Amino acid sequence: MNARFSKASRLLAVLGMCSLLLFVGCAEAPKAPPARKAELPVYPPPPEQARFFYERTIRSSADVVADDKDGSLRRALTGENRTGEGLDKPYGVAARNGRVYVGDTAARNVIMFDLNTKKYRRIGIEEPGAIRMPLGIDLDAAGNLYVLDATLKKIFVYDGEGKYLRTMAQDIKWSRPVGLTVDSAARRIYAVDAGGVDSDEHKVRVLDLETGKPLLEIGSRGNGPGELNLPRDVAIGTDGLVYVVDGGNFRIQVFDRSGKFVKTFGGIGRRSGQFARPKEIAVDREGNLYVVDTAFANVQIFNPDGQLLLDVAARGDDDGPGRFMLPSGIAVDNDGRIYLVDQFFRKMDVFRPAGLSATARYGDPLPPQAPATARSAAPAVR
């Protein structure tokens, strides 16, 4: 009897242990803490004082044009993604008061994004203003758009809404036109001719703003002071000087408006303040210079003396905020926002200066007491 009781007790103990294990096995496993949302890039990164914040990415009209209520409700119910007309192969960019113009070399037109009114438009589709290869893009003081076409080798002019106005510089014997800037104060256009291996036309052509008539040429082929090798772009500083991206010599060359050489800065290398593949340049309202380097996949910001203040963006094998593979065009609006285009990821990232409110209307100038750009950043941050 005791033996049977002992066996029964052991059996009950085993069954109880199995029940306990079964209960534990069926219990809900502890949940991992929710993944933290990736922090958006800040330049320079903490603990340094922020000068720029990544703000947004624009890939298509859907990122700008306001959504309609019916479409928004339908997508909420069906899970459908919103679509829009995207960037195919963007290159150059110009911006003024929240209107951003992006040249698309694959779509063969210029796309206008109005970030305040949330409108979108394609420019240069119909004759006589049809575009083939828009590279250099800029705006004059009245908001008219100037587009240098590398294939047709002439300059198209449109009003701010995209209405064709005129064509100029079609009689010039261009070699390889690439970059353009408008000097409204001097009533001039500065257009870059990159030349090539078998060409000596490595220069900046200065044209009359109204007629496109050639006025003078800046630079000649070479690597000495005032000489150019495969120049890429040009900008006019607030000091009235002409800043040329001398791509093949890995530097920025500076001239006065008459074409006289003033100074140079930069050089080939991998360190901050040097260049590997400089491409386009822009100027902010304080005269700081923003130089895109395709090899570094970033923008280096210099003061007018050539002192490095800051770099923005970085190379990334995968697309993401502030990540680039083939950056090309750059523009700085009068509120200090940076617009940086990437050909490979087919996008345009927007960076907001730290002194500007996140809710500020596009193009509204910064408050006088706020630092507009990287003006007070320490040199060689990176």
XYZ file of C-alpha atoms in Angstrom:
382
model
C 0.000 0.000 0.000
C 2.758 2.439 0.929
C 4.694 1.454 -2.178
C 1.639 2.124 -4.352
C 1.102 5.468 -2.600
C 4.757 6.350 -3.118
C 4.492 5.570 -6.842
C 1.313 7.618 -7.138
C 2.990 10.550 -5.382
C 5.905 10.444 -7.747
C 3.511 10.285 -10.733
C 1.562 13.302 -9.471
C 4.814 15.217 -8.954
C 5.942 14.469 -12.495
C 2.567 15.519 -13.908
C 2.694 18.714 -11.862
C 6.148 19.532 -13.145
C 5.028 18.957 -16.746
C 2.029 21.214 -16.192
C 4.302 23.900 -14.824
C 6.660 23.605 -17.794
C 3.702 23.692 -20.170
C 2.404 26.819 -18.472
C 5.792 28.495 -18.665
C 6.217 27.495 -22.306
C 2.874 29.047 -23.188
C 3.521 32.285 -21.304
C 4.128 35.393 -23.435
C 7.810 36.148 -23.863
C 8.941 39.529 -22.612
C 8.780 42.127 -25.393
C 11.911 43.899 -26.571
C 11.829 47.642 -25.997
C 10.609 49.534 -29.074
C 13.389 50.567 -31.406
C 14.338 54.187 -31.062
C 13.492 56.370 -34.002
C 16.635 57.201 -35.951
C 17.846 60.660 -35.113
C 17.973 63.046 -38.045
C 21.389 64.429 -38.980
C 22.729 67.584 -37.359
C 25.784 69.501 -38.584
C 28.164 69.539 -36.866
C 27.109 66.587 -34.680
C 26.867 66.937 -30.879
C 28.460 68.093 -28.678
C 29.309 70.915 -31.104
C 26.794 73.716 -31.531
C 24.371 72.858 -34.346
C 24.545 75.005 -37.474
C 22.304 73.015 -39.821
C 19.578 70.417 -39.440
C 18.422 67.934 -42.059
C 14.846 69.018 -42.800
C 13.266 66.968 -45.601
C 13.772 65.026 -48.824
C 11.997 65.755 -52.095
C 11.813 62.950 -54.654
C 8.629 63.707 -56.569
C 5.633 65.990 -56.870
C 3.940 63.934 -54.127
C 6.428 65.378 -51.629
C 5.315 68.923 -52.416
C 1.787 69.060 -53.857
C -0.960 69.100 -51.226
C -2.925 65.853 -50.981
C -6.669 65.953 -51.683
C -9.095 64.697 -49.043
C -10.631 61.961 -51.200
C -7.263 60.509 -52.140
C -6.026 60.679 -48.569
C -9.118 58.847 -47.288
C -8.878 56.189 -50.002
C -5.256 55.469 -49.182
C -6.057 55.299 -45.478
C -8.689 52.646 -46.187
C -6.816 50.653 -48.814
C -3.197 51.067 -47.725
C -2.341 52.437 -51.161
C 0.831 54.519 -51.396
C 0.697 58.010 -52.781
C 2.567 58.470 -56.052
C 3.808 61.483 -57.976
C 6.019 62.549 -60.875
C 9.545 61.809 -59.720
C 13.015 63.082 -60.446
C 14.745 60.974 -63.110
C 18.310 62.309 -63.123
C 18.463 65.695 -61.423
C 21.553 67.848 -61.784
C 21.444 71.633 -61.291
C 19.252 73.601 -58.901
C 18.315 77.220 -58.194
C 16.147 78.559 -55.356
C 14.488 81.829 -54.402
C 11.755 82.531 -51.838
C 10.750 78.886 -51.571
C 10.587 78.294 -55.303
C 13.083 75.608 -56.235
C 14.006 74.818 -59.843
C 15.683 71.465 -60.557
C 17.143 70.553 -63.940
C 16.399 66.939 -64.902
C 18.836 65.726 -67.554
C 16.977 62.465 -68.238
C 13.484 63.981 -68.414
C 14.878 66.902 -70.451
C 13.171 69.678 -68.558
C 13.288 71.789 -65.423
C 10.971 71.033 -62.515
C 9.647 73.872 -60.403
C 8.640 73.072 -56.814
C 6.892 75.909 -54.977
C 7.245 74.836 -51.362
C 5.004 77.585 -49.980
C 2.034 77.244 -52.337
C 2.672 73.488 -52.724
C 2.662 73.610 -56.508
C 4.629 71.694 -59.096
C 5.354 72.401 -62.741
C 7.594 71.195 -65.574
C 9.367 73.855 -67.640
C 10.989 73.611 -71.065
C 8.821 70.925 -72.627
C 7.360 72.766 -75.633
C 9.006 74.568 -78.538
C 10.498 77.088 -78.951
C 11.721 76.637 -75.371
C 12.176 72.854 -75.355
C 15.244 71.724 -73.407
C 17.530 68.773 -74.113
C 20.248 68.788 -71.420
C 19.773 71.349 -68.616
C 22.967 71.784 -66.577
C 23.650 75.332 -65.400
C 20.603 76.986 -63.769
C 20.184 80.374 -62.081
C 17.713 83.190 -61.420
C 18.026 86.924 -62.016
C 16.849 89.612 -59.597
C 13.367 89.596 -61.173
C 12.992 85.835 -60.691
C 13.493 84.907 -64.345
C 15.037 81.489 -64.936
C 18.190 80.968 -67.048
C 19.042 77.450 -68.242
C 22.275 76.487 -69.977
C 21.606 73.558 -72.320
C 24.727 71.417 -72.775
C 23.385 69.579 -75.826
C 21.829 72.463 -77.747
C 24.636 74.781 -76.546
C 22.534 77.825 -75.842
C 20.790 79.557 -72.968
C 17.014 79.500 -72.516
C 15.239 82.190 -70.511
C 11.818 81.754 -68.849
C 9.824 83.803 -66.401
C 9.338 82.496 -62.880
C 6.208 80.586 -63.909
C 7.996 78.811 -66.733
C 6.822 80.895 -69.693
C 9.447 80.919 -72.433
C 10.909 84.385 -73.031
C 13.944 84.103 -75.309
C 17.044 82.173 -76.354
C 20.588 83.536 -76.301
C 24.227 82.589 -76.863
C 23.341 80.143 -79.653
C 25.985 81.698 -81.951
C 28.864 81.074 -79.558
C 31.234 78.252 -80.505
C 30.900 76.326 -77.245
C 33.063 73.328 -76.460
C 31.341 71.829 -73.399
C 29.060 74.272 -71.561
C 28.319 73.160 -68.001
C 27.725 75.878 -65.395
C 26.049 79.265 -65.220
C 25.370 82.126 -62.818
C 23.572 85.435 -63.242
C 25.054 88.718 -61.996
C 22.030 91.003 -61.993
C 23.956 93.900 -60.448
C 26.460 93.950 -63.306
C 23.849 92.857 -65.904
C 25.962 89.859 -66.849
C 25.834 86.093 -67.260
C 28.890 84.014 -66.375
C 28.836 80.704 -68.254
C 31.445 77.969 -67.800
C 32.913 76.133 -70.771
C 34.615 73.001 -69.432
C 36.544 72.308 -72.617
C 37.944 68.781 -72.687
C 41.072 66.722 -73.223
C 41.369 67.831 -76.849
C 40.135 71.388 -76.335
C 41.717 74.580 -75.031
C 38.339 76.167 -74.325
C 38.677 75.884 -70.532
C 37.200 79.228 -69.548
C 34.350 81.317 -68.216
C 32.456 83.253 -70.868
C 30.981 86.573 -69.734
C 27.818 87.564 -71.611
C 25.436 90.505 -71.634
C 22.390 89.659 -69.536
C 19.853 90.952 -72.067
C 21.343 89.980 -75.400
C 23.775 87.163 -74.642
C 26.489 89.071 -76.513
C 30.008 88.007 -75.441
C 31.759 90.657 -73.356
C 34.977 88.962 -72.228
C 36.541 85.629 -71.299
C 38.105 84.621 -67.991
C 40.892 82.061 -67.732
C 42.801 79.860 -70.124
C 43.889 76.246 -70.018
C 46.623 75.417 -67.513
C 47.419 74.905 -63.854
C 48.978 78.217 -62.930
C 47.363 81.165 -61.153
C 44.343 82.286 -63.167
C 44.489 79.223 -65.418
C 41.727 76.609 -65.526
C 41.514 72.888 -66.170
C 38.045 71.417 -66.673
C 36.174 74.175 -64.803
C 32.749 73.113 -63.545
C 30.786 76.016 -62.112
C 30.888 79.686 -61.165
C 29.308 81.969 -58.558
C 29.346 85.675 -57.750
C 30.210 86.521 -54.155
C 28.646 89.272 -52.099
C 32.032 90.977 -52.500
C 31.487 91.103 -56.269
C 34.277 88.628 -56.956
C 33.929 85.695 -59.352
C 34.481 82.249 -57.774
C 35.211 79.443 -60.248
C 35.268 75.713 -59.482
C 38.516 74.676 -61.174
C 37.686 70.963 -61.210
C 40.766 69.530 -62.892
C 43.071 71.552 -60.638
C 41.063 70.697 -57.489
C 40.693 74.272 -56.289
C 38.583 77.425 -56.282
C 39.967 80.274 -58.392
C 38.900 83.838 -57.649
C 38.787 86.714 -60.168
C 37.480 90.251 -60.200
C 34.719 91.225 -62.622
C 37.267 92.284 -65.239
C 38.766 88.791 -65.239
C 41.904 89.658 -63.272
C 43.156 86.825 -61.046
C 42.812 87.564 -57.314
C 43.554 84.393 -55.332
C 42.954 80.666 -55.043
C 42.229 78.162 -52.286
C 41.869 74.419 -51.925
C 43.924 71.633 -53.430
C 43.813 67.916 -54.095
C 43.533 65.687 -51.047
C 41.269 63.765 -48.684
C 41.246 66.165 -45.759
C 38.615 68.780 -44.968
C 39.233 71.910 -46.982
C 40.716 69.933 -49.861
C 38.935 68.584 -52.944
C 38.704 65.290 -54.803
C 35.973 66.008 -57.336
C 34.537 69.502 -56.849
C 31.469 70.167 -58.928
C 29.077 73.052 -58.167
C 29.185 76.145 -55.980
C 26.674 78.470 -54.303
C 26.889 81.606 -52.160
C 24.750 82.615 -49.161
C 23.735 86.143 -48.180
C 26.820 86.529 -45.977
C 29.225 85.591 -48.745
C 30.014 82.078 -47.531
C 30.795 79.586 -50.307
C 29.191 76.141 -50.567
C 31.197 73.705 -52.708
C 29.843 70.266 -53.659
C 32.395 67.468 -53.876
C 31.061 64.386 -55.629
C 33.856 62.124 -54.382
C 33.388 63.171 -50.744
C 29.588 63.234 -51.290
C 29.255 66.372 -49.208
C 29.195 70.160 -49.209
C 32.111 72.086 -47.754
C 31.329 75.594 -46.540
C 34.063 78.240 -46.701
C 34.155 81.902 -45.830
C 35.202 84.302 -48.628
C 38.846 84.001 -47.533
C 38.796 80.257 -48.198
C 38.720 79.213 -44.543
C 36.730 76.036 -43.995
C 33.765 76.522 -41.655
C 31.781 73.307 -41.852
C 30.847 70.337 -43.999
C 27.319 69.041 -44.506
C 26.118 65.585 -45.658
C 28.107 62.379 -46.124
C 28.547 59.415 -48.425
C 26.159 56.495 -48.004
C 25.842 53.235 -49.908
C 22.179 53.252 -48.918
C 19.895 56.230 -49.330
C 18.883 58.125 -46.222
C 18.637 61.612 -44.727
C 21.812 63.499 -45.525
C 23.288 60.514 -47.382
C 24.517 60.927 -50.947
C 26.228 58.948 -53.679
C 26.551 61.428 -56.593
C 25.723 64.937 -55.361
C 25.756 67.586 -58.061
C 23.699 70.767 -57.840
C 23.448 73.103 -54.863
C 21.487 76.248 -54.078
C 21.080 78.410 -50.984
C 17.797 80.283 -50.543
C 17.648 83.725 -48.929
C 16.489 82.124 -45.667
C 19.725 80.119 -45.522
C 18.212 76.750 -46.428
C 20.479 74.494 -48.488
C 19.106 72.460 -51.409
C 21.422 69.613 -52.413
C 20.684 67.334 -55.377
C 21.848 63.733 -55.786
C 21.851 62.102 -59.228
C 22.208 58.506 -58.043
C 19.490 58.499 -55.375
C 17.332 60.816 -57.534
C 16.465 63.216 -54.763
C 16.958 66.655 -53.288
C 17.649 67.032 -49.560
C 16.857 70.251 -47.722
C 18.953 71.475 -44.784
C 17.717 74.217 -42.446
C 20.025 76.643 -40.614
C 19.825 76.324 -36.841
C 18.675 79.911 -36.394
C 15.565 79.332 -38.521
C 12.356 77.982 -37.016
C 11.208 74.586 -38.298
C 7.842 76.196 -39.102
C 9.302 79.197 -40.934
C 7.919 79.934 -44.362
C 10.350 78.996 -47.120
C 12.467 81.918 -48.239
C 11.695 84.239 -45.313
C 14.955 85.788 -44.102
C 16.345 84.838 -40.722
C 15.841 87.123 -37.732
C 18.754 89.607 -37.510
C 19.991 88.119 -34.237
C 20.096 84.539 -35.557
C 23.219 83.048 -37.160
C 22.235 82.586 -40.795
C 24.660 79.868 -41.748
C 27.935 78.447 -40.580
C 29.407 81.892 -40.080
C 30.502 81.388 -36.484
C 31.405 77.715 -36.764
C 34.960 76.762 -35.943
C 37.168 76.010 -38.952
C 37.793 72.413 -40.001
C 34.941 70.980 -37.928
C 35.225 67.577 -39.513
